[in-house]
Structure formats: C-alpha cells, structure tokens
C-alpha cells in the first residue's frame, strides 16, 4: 500500500470520527442532575443557533510556507500561541519538484503571550487581559504577533520561516465592546430561570409528599415533626437531593414525557430568546467589523537565496456566516533565481452550521483564489477549496482543528499542466486549549 | 460547546436565620475580557452584577442581606447565578458561604468553576434560600 493510500485512510477515519456524535441532544436521554438538566433544557427550548467563532484568528502556517493549507492570510493571529503543522501533500503525482513534498511547521505567538510569560502573569486574568494590570495596554500587545517555523523540503534546501504581523486598524476589541444589552437580557432571563426552577422544585416536592414520585428519600423522611421548621428542613433536604442524578432522573419520570413544555411559559421562552438574540446580534456585529493588518514574512535558506513577502491583509464580515479576506503583497524570491513581483489573493470563509455541533471551533469552508505576477515568469494562478475540520466534543482537544485543502494551479512556471494537490494539516489555538485545560 | 461545571460544593437549597444575623456571602470572579453575570431572585431583585464595585479586577464579593429591609423572614427566594460567555470570558468562579453574625463561615453552599470557550454559551445555577 502506498503512502498516499495510508494518508487517505487516515483522512477517512478522521472524517468518521468527526461525524460521530458523542451524545444525543435529548436532555432526558442520559441521567442528569437537576442543574444540568435545567440548563440543557433551556438550550433545547431556545435552540441556541448562533455561530460565534471568530473567523479571523489564523492558527495555520502563513501563506509563505511551501506546504501551508492557507492560500490567503487573515488579519489576526491567536490571542496567545498558535501552532500549525502541514504534512507533505496528498498527491498522486511522482513529480517531486513541488511544494507538496514539503512539510511546514510554524508556531505563532502574540506579543501579549510572550510578555505575559516573561512577567510570569496569567494572560487570561481580567486585570491583565483588558489592560489595567501590569501588562499596561494589553489590547495593543495582542495586536502584534511573531511566527517561527520551518519548511522541511526533501528535495531542496530546507528553510526557516520568520514572520511578524501587526493589526494596523481594527474595530474588534472585546475589551471596549459595550455588552450592556446582553447584560440586561441576562438579568431578565435569570429572573425567569429562577421562576422556572421554583415551579419544578415545588411540583416535584408536592408529588413526593403525596407519595406520587415513586421514590423515598431517607434524608427527607428522617426529619419528623409537624412544625414549620420541620417542613422547611424536609423541603430543603428534598431540593438538595435533586443534585443526585439517579434521584432526579427518577423524579423526572413522574413529570411526563416533555416536562420542558410544562414548566416553561411563553414569557420564559421570550426572555431566554431575547438573551440569545442579544448575544447573537453582538457577535454578528463584532465579527462584521473590518480589520486591517500588515505582515512581513521571510524564508531563510542555508544555501539558496531567501524569500520575502510584505503584505497588507484586510478582513470584513459580510454576514454572520460569510467573511471576506483580501491580501495584497510584494514578493521577493531568490530560491532558484532572483525575481520580484506582486501577489493578490482573496478568500470567502463560510460557516454552514450555526449549531455548535463540532466543538469550540466551527466547521468552516474557504474558497480562495490567488494571482502572482513575478518578473521574468508567466503569471501563476491558484484556486483552493479548504475545509477546516474541528475536533468535536473532546475537551482535551479544544482548539485543535484539521485543515484539509485541494488546490488547483495553472503551474505554468513549472509544468505545462494543471496541478491538483491535497493537503492535511494540524493546528492548535492554545487560548482555547488553555481554557479547556483549566476545567 | 456546552459549559463545563466543576463544583466542590453545590447545594440547591439552604436555610438562613436572618433574625439572628446570618447572611450569605456571594463571590464571583472570572478569567478573560468582560464579565457578564447576574445573581437575581424570582422577583427580579439583583443581588450581584458587574455594576457592583469589584474588590479587585474581575472579582466581586457581596454580603446578603446587606442591610435591614433587604430580606424578610420567613421568605422563600431563589437566587440564580446567570452567566454569559459572549464578552470573552472563558471561566467563572462562584462561591456562596453561609455566615453567622460574626461573619464566621457556617457552611459553603456553592463552590463552582464554570468554563467555556464558546461565546454563545450561558449557564444558570439556582440556590433556593429559605429565610426565617
């Protein structure tokens, strides 16, 4: 069996793993305690359907890498540290003089992450994150990032990748966003949840007292006496017992097949939907804000000459599922022969699913195109379809995603035929991983 | 992505002898950019929110009832801690302690950590309070 076949089998397994749901969405499908059931039922009743992930945080290798799955760069980097590995391409061609025989690995760190590490402070501490602590204006530190990596080319001189990126202009600053609308909606929703919770607890206790719940609880029954104090303590003991999964699951059976419908009034749902809508509106507005950045990337080689790219990157959210990235760059390549020129690239990022089925990062399609005009060579045009596949519902893999791409190029500078190549990669956004590890 | 809750104490109900000076101390802290939370009862009374002055960056503490008239006895209240992750928060810590009139801890009702990396996540944690 050839290496590409192994790679395709691996790919198929990864797809199969991603498509397998880890648990059913039915809130009554597994045993739950009262608090978990209440929150799951709220989610199900309201059907939170917001796609909220930032589409501009790039954790993949920059587009200068020989075998990166990024044809187009986006304007942000990870808040803390991002790592990317793109292994040699899935190509059936035996032609070796292509970028697909290169493995590219990079690590990108924000200046904020580096400064936090040097100072030994927690980068997610709110006093640091929004810039009132020892890090000073942390929001500005997060706008700069550096990338280090290498291209390990089996057929040519391997190269070190060095890059820096700075956000020149942005309106996406979570620290200065006004969330008062969401806060107000949360207060209203929390009051409603308080009322729902009382209704359920009181109904269950009433059934228990009438011996219609089908269970007896020693901690409750052992409190004897008829005073108001005894009755209060019995009720407290009963409510606290609802934190027991087995007790609550048994008690829930007495409420019929769809207790959510029984205990959630229209006004309750309205308040929860208002909270959902307020958050969704805020997220969409935030993601739609334009952002402009500049970057400088270089490939440094031992024996051959070096490559340089100076780039301007613009991102803009067209709606809550579709975003546009534009790149314009000056290129200076000296690998085989010295050549200068320019490059223009554009990409549409599309997130088809609004439900968070796939984990902390969204499933994302990217359709992109690139044109490169270098002196002394014919123009090179490339088109790419990429799928960013997140790892679903595995806590310890939060922030990990697999970029899979297929690229079509005219490749008129190398071979007189159209090239199709596939890539798989591996990226980690440590800001999400770190948050998961803290759990 | 659902919110993950880890608790070392997690009562759903408690009694509070306010006539003898008992009180609950609510404490909330968070990690990330902006906290969006509220502790609200069934009547809409806000016990604690980010509008209250923090004791340090990202850390709030409040004693309830704070003054005479904040609570009556007997009463049956449900103090729900609601939180949202849209403001770039990745973690909330929530602690509720029942204290006597000298502020000595009688009981820890709640000691929970909630985490999420999805900004559309919210979560609610109820605590029924029976005053007498």
PDB file of N, CA, C and O in Angstrom, chain A residues 193-198 201, chain B residues 12 40-42 76-80 126-129:
ATOM      1  N   UNK A 193     -35.488  32.079  34.858  1.00  0.00           N
ATOM      2  CA  UNK A 193     -34.953  30.762  35.242  1.00  0.00           C
ATOM      3  C   UNK A 193     -35.219  30.513  36.728  1.00  0.00           C
ATOM      4  O   UNK A 193     -35.532  29.387  37.134  1.00  0.00           O
ATOM      5  N   UNK A 194     -35.133  31.567  37.518  1.00  0.00           N
ATOM      6  CA  UNK A 194     -35.426  31.445  38.946  1.00  0.00           C
ATOM      7  C   UNK A 194     -36.869  30.978  39.153  1.00  0.00           C
ATOM      8  O   UNK A 194     -37.148  30.094  39.974  1.00  0.00           O
ATOM      9  N   UNK A 195     -37.781  31.563  38.382  1.00  0.00           N
ATOM     10  CA  UNK A 195     -39.204  31.176  38.500  1.00  0.00           C
ATOM     11  C   UNK A 195     -39.436  29.742  37.996  1.00  0.00           C
ATOM     12  O   UNK A 195     -40.178  28.970  38.618  1.00  0.00           O
ATOM     13  N   UNK A 196     -38.803  29.397  36.882  1.00  0.00           N
ATOM     14  CA  UNK A 196     -38.942  28.032  36.337  1.00  0.00           C
ATOM     15  C   UNK A 196     -38.458  27.012  37.362  1.00  0.00           C
ATOM     16  O   UNK A 196     -39.111  25.997  37.630  1.00  0.00           O
ATOM     17  N   UNK A 197     -37.307  27.314  37.929  1.00  0.00           N
ATOM     18  CA  UNK A 197     -36.680  26.409  38.890  1.00  0.00           C
ATOM     19  C   UNK A 197     -37.587  26.184  40.100  1.00  0.00           C
ATOM     20  O   UNK A 197     -37.764  25.053  40.575  1.00  0.00           O
ATOM     21  N   UNK A 198     -38.187  27.244  40.597  1.00  0.00           N
ATOM     22  CA  UNK A 198     -39.116  27.125  41.743  1.00  0.00           C
ATOM     23  C   UNK A 198     -40.307  26.246  41.369  1.00  0.00           C
ATOM     24  O   UNK A 198     -40.713  25.357  42.131  1.00  0.00           O
ATOM     25  N   UNK A 201     -39.166  22.534  41.264  1.00  0.00           N
ATOM     26  CA  UNK A 201     -38.851  22.009  42.604  1.00  0.00           C
ATOM     27  C   UNK A 201     -40.124  21.838  43.435  1.00  0.00           C
ATOM     28  O   UNK A 201     -40.315  20.804  44.107  1.00  0.00           O
TER      29      UNK A 201
ATOM     30  N   UNK B  12     -28.462  23.009  46.354  1.00  0.00           N
ATOM     31  CA  UNK B  12     -29.554  23.637  45.592  1.00  0.00           C
ATOM     32  C   UNK B  12     -30.468  24.439  46.509  1.00  0.00           C
ATOM     33  O   UNK B  12     -31.295  25.216  46.029  1.00  0.00           O
ATOM     34  N   UNK B  40     -29.858  36.911  40.562  1.00  0.00           N
ATOM     35  CA  UNK B  40     -31.187  37.524  40.571  1.00  0.00           C
ATOM     36  C   UNK B  40     -32.171  36.567  41.246  1.00  0.00           C
ATOM     37  O   UNK B  40     -32.063  35.350  41.074  1.00  0.00           O
ATOM     38  N   UNK B  41     -33.131  37.111  41.998  1.00  0.00           N
ATOM     39  CA  UNK B  41     -34.167  36.245  42.560  1.00  0.00           C
ATOM     40  C   UNK B  41     -35.402  36.230  41.654  1.00  0.00           C
ATOM     41  O   UNK B  41     -35.425  36.897  40.609  1.00  0.00           O
ATOM     42  N   UNK B  42     -36.411  35.500  42.079  1.00  0.00           N
ATOM     43  CA  UNK B  42     -37.588  35.314  41.212  1.00  0.00           C
ATOM     44  C   UNK B  42     -38.394  36.599  41.021  1.00  0.00           C
ATOM     45  O   UNK B  42     -39.215  36.693  40.109  1.00  0.00           O
ATOM     46  N   UNK B  76     -39.176  32.731  50.997  1.00  0.00           N
ATOM     47  CA  UNK B  76     -38.721  31.637  50.129  1.00  0.00           C
ATOM     48  C   UNK B  76     -38.228  32.279  48.834  1.00  0.00           C
ATOM     49  O   UNK B  76     -39.021  32.734  48.005  1.00  0.00           O
ATOM     50  N   UNK B  77     -36.919  32.349  48.656  1.00  0.00           N
ATOM     51  CA  UNK B  77     -36.326  33.021  47.489  1.00  0.00           C
ATOM     52  C   UNK B  77     -35.483  32.038  46.686  1.00  0.00           C
ATOM     53  O   UNK B  77     -35.031  31.028  47.232  1.00  0.00           O
ATOM     54  N   UNK B  78     -35.284  32.361  45.434  1.00  0.00           N
ATOM     55  CA  UNK B  78     -34.420  31.518  44.608  1.00  0.00           C
ATOM     56  C   UNK B  78     -33.380  32.426  43.947  1.00  0.00           C
ATOM     57  O   UNK B  78     -33.687  33.146  42.997  1.00  0.00           O
ATOM     58  N   UNK B  79     -32.178  32.412  44.492  1.00  0.00           N
ATOM     59  CA  UNK B  79     -31.095  33.241  43.963  1.00  0.00           C
ATOM     60  C   UNK B  79     -30.384  32.462  42.853  1.00  0.00           C
ATOM     61  O   UNK B  79     -29.666  31.502  43.130  1.00  0.00           O
ATOM     62  N   UNK B  80     -30.571  32.901  41.626  1.00  0.00           N
ATOM     63  CA  UNK B  80     -29.965  32.199  40.485  1.00  0.00           C
ATOM     64  C   UNK B  80     -28.781  32.999  39.960  1.00  0.00           C
ATOM     65  O   UNK B  80     -28.897  34.200  39.713  1.00  0.00           O
ATOM     66  N   UNK B 126     -29.031  27.659  40.229  1.00  0.00           N
ATOM     67  CA  UNK B 126     -30.001  28.118  41.239  1.00  0.00           C
ATOM     68  C   UNK B 126     -29.604  27.769  42.678  1.00  0.00           C
ATOM     69  O   UNK B 126     -28.975  26.742  42.927  1.00  0.00           O
ATOM     70  N   UNK B 127     -30.012  28.629  43.601  1.00  0.00           N
ATOM     71  CA  UNK B 127     -29.870  28.349  45.039  1.00  0.00           C
ATOM     72  C   UNK B 127     -31.132  28.862  45.740  1.00  0.00           C
ATOM     73  O   UNK B 127     -31.362  30.071  45.809  1.00  0.00           O
ATOM     74  N   UNK B 128     -31.907  27.940  46.245  1.00  0.00           N
ATOM     75  CA  UNK B 128     -33.147  28.294  46.951  1.00  0.00           C
ATOM     76  C   UNK B 128     -32.770  28.717  48.372  1.00  0.00           C
ATOM     77  O   UNK B 128     -32.034  27.982  49.060  1.00  0.00           O
ATOM     78  N   UNK B 129     -33.249  29.851  48.806  1.00  0.00           N
ATOM     79  CA  UNK B 129     -32.893  30.381  50.129  1.00  0.00           C
ATOM     80  C   UNK B 129     -34.176  30.560  50.945  1.00  0.00           C
ATOM     81  O   UNK B 129     -35.048  31.352  50.583  1.00  0.00           O
TER      82      UNK B 129
END
